[in-house]
Amino acid sequence: MTLLCSKSMYLKQVLRSNLILLVFLVYWVTCSPPADPIKCSSKNTNCTITNYYGMFSDGSVCQVAEALYPTTEEELISIVAKATRNKRKMKVATHSSHSLPKFVCPDGQDGLLISTKYLNRTLKIDVKAMTITVESGVTLRQLIDEAAKVGLALPYTPYWWGIIIGGLVSTGPHDSTLWGKGSSVHDYIVKLRIISSAGPEDG
Ligand SMILES: *[C@@H]1O[C@H](CO)[C@@H](O)[C@H](O)[C@H]1NC(C)=O
Ligand SMILES: *[C@@H]1O[C@H](CO)[C@@H](O)[C@H](O)[C@H]1NC(C)=O
């Protein structure tokens, strides 16, 4: 009797710990955000960039000389201007890097990465016009949440909310919808400011 009792208690405990483990695993799998794809050996220099798989489609990881994290549009412009003056190769990187091909790698190992990780603010919401102004590093999740706070919604989106608006609009990953203009998010953009390298004549 005693043995049976302790056995069943043991069984119960095993079951319970398995359940806890299962709950833990499910929680862990669905909720852990991807690690930062940029790793630097000193503060912002001597870095590597990869994607959320940990390597690009050819199995490699790219070397870059420097990674910068602007927090405002002005800062971003000055970084791009300086790199342009110095004829430096640069690429845009994001907080989670979802591309399998190595689009994000600057040519060679002396390149500069400019991350949109901290360009992630909602700048303005106009409820009447049903428009929202955001920086390019804002995630789809943030956009949906910010819109919901004022009773707005996005009826057309790609399937995963971890992607950022800049990447979403520039690569055009679409889902499907049966109404309105369709599901291409860029079809709903009313205004866009793009910062690119240019000569002194463009300021
Ligand atoms: C750059 O990082 C690599 C390892 O990631 C290290 O072997 C190398 O010594 C570093 N170079 C400098 C200049 O810090
Ligand atoms: C912007 O991103 C940073 C770094 O991931 C995070 O700490 C911060 O909370 C984000 N800001 C907003 C407004 O979500």
PDB file of C-alpha atoms and ligand atoms in Angstrom:
ATOM      1  CA  MET A   1       0.000   0.000   0.000  1.00  0.00           C
ATOM      2  CA  THR A   2       2.717   2.407   1.021  1.00  0.00           C
ATOM      3  CA  LEU A   3       4.742   1.517  -2.018  1.00  0.00           C
ATOM      4  CA  LEU A   4       1.776   1.997  -4.321  1.00  0.00           C
ATOM      5  CA  CYS A   5       1.003   5.304  -2.747  1.00  0.00           C
ATOM      6  CA  SER A   6       4.522   6.615  -3.062  1.00  0.00           C
ATOM      7  CA  LYS A   7       4.703   5.271  -6.593  1.00  0.00           C
ATOM      8  CA  SER A   8       1.624   7.149  -7.622  1.00  0.00           C
ATOM      9  CA  MET A   9       2.911  10.207  -5.850  1.00  0.00           C
ATOM     10  CA  TYR A  10       6.161   9.806  -7.736  1.00  0.00           C
ATOM     11  CA  LEU A  11       4.200   9.438 -10.944  1.00  0.00           C
ATOM     12  CA  LYS A  12       2.216  12.525 -10.123  1.00  0.00           C
ATOM     13  CA  GLN A  13       5.395  14.409  -9.465  1.00  0.00           C
ATOM     14  CA  VAL A  14       6.942  13.243 -12.749  1.00  0.00           C
ATOM     15  CA  LEU A  15       3.789  14.238 -14.561  1.00  0.00           C
ATOM     16  CA  ARG A  16       3.755  17.599 -12.875  1.00  0.00           C
ATOM     17  CA  SER A  17       7.401  18.310 -13.622  1.00  0.00           C
ATOM     18  CA  ASN A  18       6.883  17.231 -17.245  1.00  0.00           C
ATOM     19  CA  LEU A  19       3.952  19.571 -17.434  1.00  0.00           C
ATOM     20  CA  ILE A  20       6.023  22.382 -15.989  1.00  0.00           C
ATOM     21  CA  LEU A  21       8.783  21.592 -18.463  1.00  0.00           C
ATOM     22  CA  LEU A  22       6.278  21.566 -21.319  1.00  0.00           C
ATOM     23  CA  VAL A  23       4.773  24.865 -20.232  1.00  0.00           C
ATOM     24  CA  PHE A  24       8.260  26.283 -19.895  1.00  0.00           C
ATOM     25  CA  LEU A  25       9.244  25.050 -23.366  1.00  0.00           C
ATOM     26  CA  VAL A  26       6.137  26.402 -25.026  1.00  0.00           C
ATOM     27  CA  TYR A  27       6.628  29.710 -23.272  1.00  0.00           C
ATOM     28  CA  TRP A  28      10.280  29.810 -24.244  1.00  0.00           C
ATOM     29  CA  VAL A  29       9.724  28.907 -27.881  1.00  0.00           C
ATOM     30  CA  THR A  30       6.982  31.405 -28.511  1.00  0.00           C
ATOM     31  CA  CYS A  31       8.274  34.336 -26.506  1.00  0.00           C
ATOM     32  CA  SER A  32      12.039  34.615 -26.794  1.00  0.00           C
ATOM     33  CA  PRO A  33      12.995  37.454 -29.130  1.00  0.00           C
ATOM     34  CA  PRO A  34      15.867  36.805 -31.524  1.00  0.00           C
ATOM     35  CA  ALA A  35      19.343  37.779 -30.281  1.00  0.00           C
ATOM     36  CA  ASP A  36      20.897  40.959 -31.655  1.00  0.00           C
ATOM     37  CA  PRO A  37      22.379  39.961 -35.041  1.00  0.00           C
ATOM     38  CA  ILE A  38      25.264  42.434 -34.605  1.00  0.00           C
ATOM     39  CA  LYS A  39      28.100  41.498 -32.270  1.00  0.00           C
ATOM     40  CA  CYS A  40      31.083  43.768 -31.681  1.00  0.00           C
ATOM     41  CA  SER A  41      34.271  42.776 -29.891  1.00  0.00           C
ATOM     42  CA  SER A  42      34.888  46.316 -28.702  1.00  0.00           C
ATOM     43  CA  LYS A  43      32.173  48.952 -28.197  1.00  0.00           C
ATOM     44  CA  ASN A  44      31.024  49.649 -31.780  1.00  0.00           C
ATOM     45  CA  THR A  45      33.961  48.313 -33.773  1.00  0.00           C
ATOM     46  CA  ASN A  46      35.225  44.996 -35.095  1.00  0.00           C
ATOM     47  CA  CYS A  47      31.775  43.510 -35.524  1.00  0.00           C
ATOM     48  CA  THR A  48      30.030  40.612 -37.166  1.00  0.00           C
ATOM     49  CA  ILE A  49      26.530  40.541 -38.569  1.00  0.00           C
ATOM     50  CA  THR A  50      24.385  37.501 -39.135  1.00  0.00           C
ATOM     51  CA  ASN A  51      20.674  36.791 -39.301  1.00  0.00           C
ATOM     52  CA  TYR A  52      18.196  35.086 -36.987  1.00  0.00           C
ATOM     53  CA  TYR A  53      19.367  31.652 -38.160  1.00  0.00           C
ATOM     54  CA  GLY A  54      22.907  32.508 -37.040  1.00  0.00           C
ATOM     55  CA  MET A  55      24.334  32.260 -40.570  1.00  0.00           C
ATOM     56  CA  PHE A  56      23.575  33.346 -44.121  1.00  0.00           C
ATOM     57  CA  SER A  57      22.433  31.018 -46.901  1.00  0.00           C
ATOM     58  CA  ASP A  58      26.065  30.243 -47.833  1.00  0.00           C
ATOM     59  CA  GLY A  59      26.884  29.302 -44.217  1.00  0.00           C
ATOM     60  CA  SER A  60      28.882  32.451 -43.522  1.00  0.00           C
ATOM     61  CA  VAL A  61      28.828  35.370 -41.073  1.00  0.00           C
ATOM     62  CA  CYS A  62      29.990  38.818 -42.279  1.00  0.00           C
ATOM     63  CA  GLN A  63      32.711  41.009 -40.781  1.00  0.00           C
ATOM     64  CA  VAL A  64      32.200  44.752 -40.547  1.00  0.00           C
ATOM     65  CA  ALA A  65      34.470  47.455 -39.177  1.00  0.00           C
ATOM     66  CA  GLU A  66      31.836  49.426 -37.294  1.00  0.00           C
ATOM     67  CA  ALA A  67      28.168  49.416 -36.268  1.00  0.00           C
ATOM     68  CA  LEU A  68      26.299  52.593 -35.346  1.00  0.00           C
ATOM     69  CA  TYR A  69      22.915  53.010 -33.688  1.00  0.00           C
ATOM     70  CA  PRO A  70      21.341  56.392 -34.450  1.00  0.00           C
ATOM     71  CA  THR A  71      18.433  57.410 -32.246  1.00  0.00           C
ATOM     72  CA  THR A  72      17.126  60.339 -34.303  1.00  0.00           C
ATOM     73  CA  GLU A  73      16.720  61.241 -37.960  1.00  0.00           C
ATOM     74  CA  GLU A  74      19.308  64.053 -37.578  1.00  0.00           C
ATOM     75  CA  GLU A  75      21.843  61.619 -36.182  1.00  0.00           C
ATOM     76  CA  LEU A  76      21.145  59.210 -39.022  1.00  0.00           C
ATOM     77  CA  ILE A  77      21.643  61.960 -41.618  1.00  0.00           C
ATOM     78  CA  SER A  78      24.968  62.976 -40.098  1.00  0.00           C
ATOM     79  CA  ILE A  79      26.187  59.349 -40.020  1.00  0.00           C
ATOM     80  CA  VAL A  80      25.232  58.824 -43.666  1.00  0.00           C
ATOM     81  CA  ALA A  81      26.796  62.165 -44.652  1.00  0.00           C
ATOM     82  CA  LYS A  82      30.073  61.388 -42.899  1.00  0.00           C
ATOM     83  CA  ALA A  83      30.301  57.890 -44.397  1.00  0.00           C
ATOM     84  CA  THR A  84      29.511  59.332 -47.840  1.00  0.00           C
ATOM     85  CA  ARG A  85      32.269  61.954 -47.483  1.00  0.00           C
ATOM     86  CA  ASN A  86      34.708  59.198 -46.506  1.00  0.00           C
ATOM     87  CA  LYS A  87      33.501  57.022 -49.422  1.00  0.00           C
ATOM     88  CA  ARG A  88      32.704  54.299 -46.956  1.00  0.00           C
ATOM     89  CA  LYS A  89      30.483  51.329 -47.789  1.00  0.00           C
ATOM     90  CA  MET A  90      27.441  51.117 -45.570  1.00  0.00           C
ATOM     91  CA  LYS A  91      24.339  48.981 -45.124  1.00  0.00           C
ATOM     92  CA  VAL A  92      21.191  49.183 -43.040  1.00  0.00           C
ATOM     93  CA  ALA A  93      20.849  46.576 -40.304  1.00  0.00           C
ATOM     94  CA  THR A  94      17.781  45.825 -38.188  1.00  0.00           C
ATOM     95  CA  HIS A  95      17.087  44.563 -34.687  1.00  0.00           C
ATOM     96  CA  SER A  96      16.519  40.983 -35.787  1.00  0.00           C
ATOM     97  CA  SER A  97      17.822  40.556 -39.378  1.00  0.00           C
ATOM     98  CA  HIS A  98      15.375  38.254 -41.131  1.00  0.00           C
ATOM     99  CA  SER A  99      16.968  37.895 -44.559  1.00  0.00           C
ATOM    100  CA  LEU A 100      18.652  34.625 -45.473  1.00  0.00           C
ATOM    101  CA  PRO A 101      20.777  36.139 -48.287  1.00  0.00           C
ATOM    102  CA  LYS A 102      23.583  38.490 -47.247  1.00  0.00           C
ATOM    103  CA  PHE A 103      21.986  41.762 -48.398  1.00  0.00           C
ATOM    104  CA  VAL A 104      22.984  43.333 -45.099  1.00  0.00           C
ATOM    105  CA  CYS A 105      26.740  42.803 -45.543  1.00  0.00           C
ATOM    106  CA  PRO A 106      28.743  45.788 -46.750  1.00  0.00           C
ATOM    107  CA  ASP A 107      31.220  44.766 -49.452  1.00  0.00           C
ATOM    108  CA  GLY A 108      34.525  43.751 -47.831  1.00  0.00           C
ATOM    109  CA  GLN A 109      35.380  43.935 -44.127  1.00  0.00           C
ATOM    110  CA  ASP A 110      35.794  47.709 -43.677  1.00  0.00           C
ATOM    111  CA  GLY A 111      32.116  48.535 -44.013  1.00  0.00           C
ATOM    112  CA  LEU A 112      29.738  50.350 -41.723  1.00  0.00           C
ATOM    113  CA  LEU A 113      26.417  49.048 -40.430  1.00  0.00           C
ATOM    114  CA  ILE A 114      23.709  51.503 -39.477  1.00  0.00           C
ATOM    115  CA  SER A 115      21.134  49.849 -37.267  1.00  0.00           C
ATOM    116  CA  THR A 116      17.509  50.963 -37.020  1.00  0.00           C
ATOM    117  CA  LYS A 117      17.241  49.261 -33.613  1.00  0.00           C
ATOM    118  CA  TYR A 118      16.688  52.568 -31.781  1.00  0.00           C
ATOM    119  CA  LEU A 119      14.771  54.275 -34.586  1.00  0.00           C
ATOM    120  CA  ASN A 120      11.661  52.666 -33.207  1.00  0.00           C
ATOM    121  CA  ARG A 121       9.343  55.468 -32.151  1.00  0.00           C
ATOM    122  CA  THR A 122       5.823  56.302 -33.136  1.00  0.00           C
ATOM    123  CA  LEU A 123       5.991  59.985 -34.065  1.00  0.00           C
ATOM    124  CA  LYS A 124       2.396  60.947 -34.711  1.00  0.00           C
ATOM    125  CA  ILE A 125      -1.087  59.479 -34.875  1.00  0.00           C
ATOM    126  CA  ASP A 126      -3.870  61.317 -36.672  1.00  0.00           C
ATOM    127  CA  VAL A 127      -7.067  59.514 -35.731  1.00  0.00           C
ATOM    128  CA  LYS A 128      -9.293  61.567 -38.027  1.00  0.00           C
ATOM    129  CA  ALA A 129      -7.123  61.018 -41.100  1.00  0.00           C
ATOM    130  CA  MET A 130      -6.428  57.448 -39.916  1.00  0.00           C
ATOM    131  CA  THR A 131      -2.688  57.867 -40.424  1.00  0.00           C
ATOM    132  CA  ILE A 132       0.249  56.958 -38.253  1.00  0.00           C
ATOM    133  CA  THR A 133       3.807  58.254 -38.600  1.00  0.00           C
ATOM    134  CA  VAL A 134       6.577  55.950 -37.408  1.00  0.00           C
ATOM    135  CA  GLU A 135      10.328  55.548 -37.665  1.00  0.00           C
ATOM    136  CA  SER A 136      11.526  52.688 -39.831  1.00  0.00           C
ATOM    137  CA  GLY A 137      12.635  50.423 -36.967  1.00  0.00           C
ATOM    138  CA  VAL A 138       9.130  50.171 -35.475  1.00  0.00           C
ATOM    139  CA  THR A 139       7.932  46.573 -35.429  1.00  0.00           C
ATOM    140  CA  LEU A 140       4.629  45.490 -36.880  1.00  0.00           C
ATOM    141  CA  ARG A 141       3.594  44.542 -33.354  1.00  0.00           C
ATOM    142  CA  GLN A 142       4.320  48.075 -32.079  1.00  0.00           C
ATOM    143  CA  LEU A 143       2.408  49.584 -35.012  1.00  0.00           C
ATOM    144  CA  ILE A 144      -0.619  47.383 -34.384  1.00  0.00           C
ATOM    145  CA  ASP A 145      -0.525  48.148 -30.629  1.00  0.00           C
ATOM    146  CA  GLU A 146      -0.177  51.909 -31.125  1.00  0.00           C
ATOM    147  CA  ALA A 147      -3.005  51.933 -33.653  1.00  0.00           C
ATOM    148  CA  ALA A 148      -5.225  49.854 -31.357  1.00  0.00           C
ATOM    149  CA  LYS A 149      -4.767  52.329 -28.497  1.00  0.00           C
ATOM    150  CA  VAL A 150      -6.699  54.922 -30.488  1.00  0.00           C
ATOM    151  CA  GLY A 151      -9.176  52.485 -32.032  1.00  0.00           C
ATOM    152  CA  LEU A 152      -7.452  51.992 -35.383  1.00  0.00           C
ATOM    153  CA  ALA A 153      -6.470  48.696 -36.996  1.00  0.00           C
ATOM    154  CA  LEU A 154      -4.326  47.365 -39.814  1.00  0.00           C
ATOM    155  CA  PRO A 155      -6.461  45.101 -42.016  1.00  0.00           C
ATOM    156  CA  TYR A 156      -3.533  44.129 -44.303  1.00  0.00           C
ATOM    157  CA  THR A 157      -0.277  42.773 -42.960  1.00  0.00           C
ATOM    158  CA  PRO A 158       2.324  40.105 -43.482  1.00  0.00           C
ATOM    159  CA  TYR A 159       1.854  37.246 -41.057  1.00  0.00           C
ATOM    160  CA  TRP A 160       4.491  37.907 -38.394  1.00  0.00           C
ATOM    161  CA  TRP A 161       4.597  40.912 -36.087  1.00  0.00           C
ATOM    162  CA  GLY A 162       8.342  40.733 -35.286  1.00  0.00           C
ATOM    163  CA  ILE A 163       9.293  42.338 -38.593  1.00  0.00           C
ATOM    164  CA  ILE A 164       9.949  46.068 -38.868  1.00  0.00           C
ATOM    165  CA  ILE A 165       8.155  48.628 -40.995  1.00  0.00           C
ATOM    166  CA  GLY A 166      11.244  49.683 -42.987  1.00  0.00           C
ATOM    167  CA  GLY A 167      11.972  46.091 -43.997  1.00  0.00           C
ATOM    168  CA  LEU A 168       8.332  45.275 -44.605  1.00  0.00           C
ATOM    169  CA  VAL A 169       7.837  48.210 -46.966  1.00  0.00           C
ATOM    170  CA  SER A 170      11.142  47.810 -48.794  1.00  0.00           C
ATOM    171  CA  THR A 171      10.943  44.058 -49.371  1.00  0.00           C
ATOM    172  CA  GLY A 172       7.162  43.822 -49.858  1.00  0.00           C
ATOM    173  CA  PRO A 173       6.211  40.576 -48.094  1.00  0.00           C
ATOM    174  CA  HIS A 174       2.433  40.376 -48.497  1.00  0.00           C
ATOM    175  CA  ASP A 175      -0.394  38.397 -47.114  1.00  0.00           C
ATOM    176  CA  SER A 176      -3.766  38.222 -48.744  1.00  0.00           C
ATOM    177  CA  THR A 177      -7.008  40.078 -48.235  1.00  0.00           C
ATOM    178  CA  LEU A 178     -10.308  40.238 -50.042  1.00  0.00           C
ATOM    179  CA  TRP A 179     -11.109  43.902 -49.655  1.00  0.00           C
ATOM    180  CA  GLY A 180      -9.735  47.398 -50.148  1.00  0.00           C
ATOM    181  CA  LYS A 181      -6.670  47.907 -52.286  1.00  0.00           C
ATOM    182  CA  GLY A 182      -5.250  44.527 -51.377  1.00  0.00           C
ATOM    183  CA  SER A 183      -2.568  43.615 -48.917  1.00  0.00           C
ATOM    184  CA  SER A 184       0.536  45.400 -50.137  1.00  0.00           C
ATOM    185  CA  VAL A 185       1.364  47.609 -47.165  1.00  0.00           C
ATOM    186  CA  HIS A 186       3.254  50.071 -49.382  1.00  0.00           C
ATOM    187  CA  ASP A 187       0.012  50.826 -51.243  1.00  0.00           C
ATOM    188  CA  TYR A 188      -1.232  52.515 -48.075  1.00  0.00           C
ATOM    189  CA  ILE A 189       1.754  54.803 -47.554  1.00  0.00           C
ATOM    190  CA  VAL A 190       0.873  58.448 -48.014  1.00  0.00           C
ATOM    191  CA  LYS A 191       4.300  59.936 -47.286  1.00  0.00           C
ATOM    192  CA  LEU A 192       7.804  58.556 -47.027  1.00  0.00           C
ATOM    193  CA  ARG A 193      11.152  60.141 -46.158  1.00  0.00           C
ATOM    194  CA  ILE A 194      14.165  58.259 -47.469  1.00  0.00           C
ATOM    195  CA  ILE A 195      17.701  59.112 -46.391  1.00  0.00           C
ATOM    196  CA  SER A 196      20.329  58.190 -48.945  1.00  0.00           C
ATOM    197  CA  SER A 197      23.913  59.112 -49.675  1.00  0.00           C
ATOM    198  CA  ALA A 198      24.236  62.113 -51.997  1.00  0.00           C
ATOM    199  CA  GLY A 199      26.594  64.895 -53.002  1.00  0.00           C
ATOM    200  CA  PRO A 200      27.029  68.320 -51.361  1.00  0.00           C
ATOM    201  CA  GLU A 201      24.577  69.845 -53.875  1.00  0.00           C
ATOM    202  CA  ASP A 202      21.851  67.903 -52.037  1.00  0.00           C
ATOM    203  CA  GLY A 203      22.967  69.185 -48.677  1.00  0.00           C
TER     204      GLY A 203
HETATM  205  C1  LIG B   1      38.339  41.430 -33.935  1.00  0.00           C
HETATM  206  O1  LIG B   1      37.569  40.342 -33.419  1.00  0.00           O
HETATM  207  C2  LIG B   1      38.179  39.085 -33.639  1.00  0.00           C
HETATM  208  C3  LIG B   1      37.219  38.019 -33.094  1.00  0.00           C
HETATM  209  O2  LIG B   1      35.899  38.364 -33.269  1.00  0.00           O
HETATM  210  C4  LIG B   1      39.521  39.013 -32.962  1.00  0.00           C
HETATM  211  O3  LIG B   1      40.130  37.792 -33.255  1.00  0.00           O
HETATM  212  C5  LIG B   1      40.404  40.166 -33.453  1.00  0.00           C
HETATM  213  O4  LIG B   1      41.602  40.175 -32.762  1.00  0.00           O
HETATM  214  C6  LIG B   1      39.695  41.507 -33.273  1.00  0.00           C
HETATM  215  N1  LIG B   1      40.498  42.587 -33.855  1.00  0.00           N
HETATM  216  C7  LIG B   1      40.641  43.775 -33.268  1.00  0.00           C
HETATM  217  C8  LIG B   1      41.450  44.786 -34.009  1.00  0.00           C
HETATM  218  O5  LIG B   1      40.124  44.043 -32.189  1.00  0.00           O
HETATM  219  C1  LIG B   2      13.055  50.598 -28.883  1.00  0.00           C
HETATM  220  O1  LIG B   2      13.981  49.542 -28.891  1.00  0.00           O
HETATM  221  C2  LIG B   2      14.749  49.445 -27.709  1.00  0.00           C
HETATM  222  C3  LIG B   2      15.795  48.375 -27.932  1.00  0.00           C
HETATM  223  O2  LIG B   2      15.265  47.189 -28.449  1.00  0.00           O
HETATM  224  C4  LIG B   2      13.831  49.146 -26.532  1.00  0.00           C
HETATM  225  O3  LIG B   2      14.574  49.085 -25.349  1.00  0.00           O
HETATM  226  C5  LIG B   2      12.772  50.224 -26.440  1.00  0.00           C
HETATM  227  O4  LIG B   2      11.849  49.911 -25.447  1.00  0.00           O
HETATM  228  C6  LIG B   2      12.041  50.400 -27.764  1.00  0.00           C
HETATM  229  N1  LIG B   2      11.169  51.560 -27.711  1.00  0.00           N
HETATM  230  C7  LIG B   2       9.867  51.480 -27.954  1.00  0.00           C
HETATM  231  C8  LIG B   2       9.135  52.774 -27.970  1.00  0.00           C
HETATM  232  O5  LIG B   2       9.318  50.408 -28.148  1.00  0.00           O
END
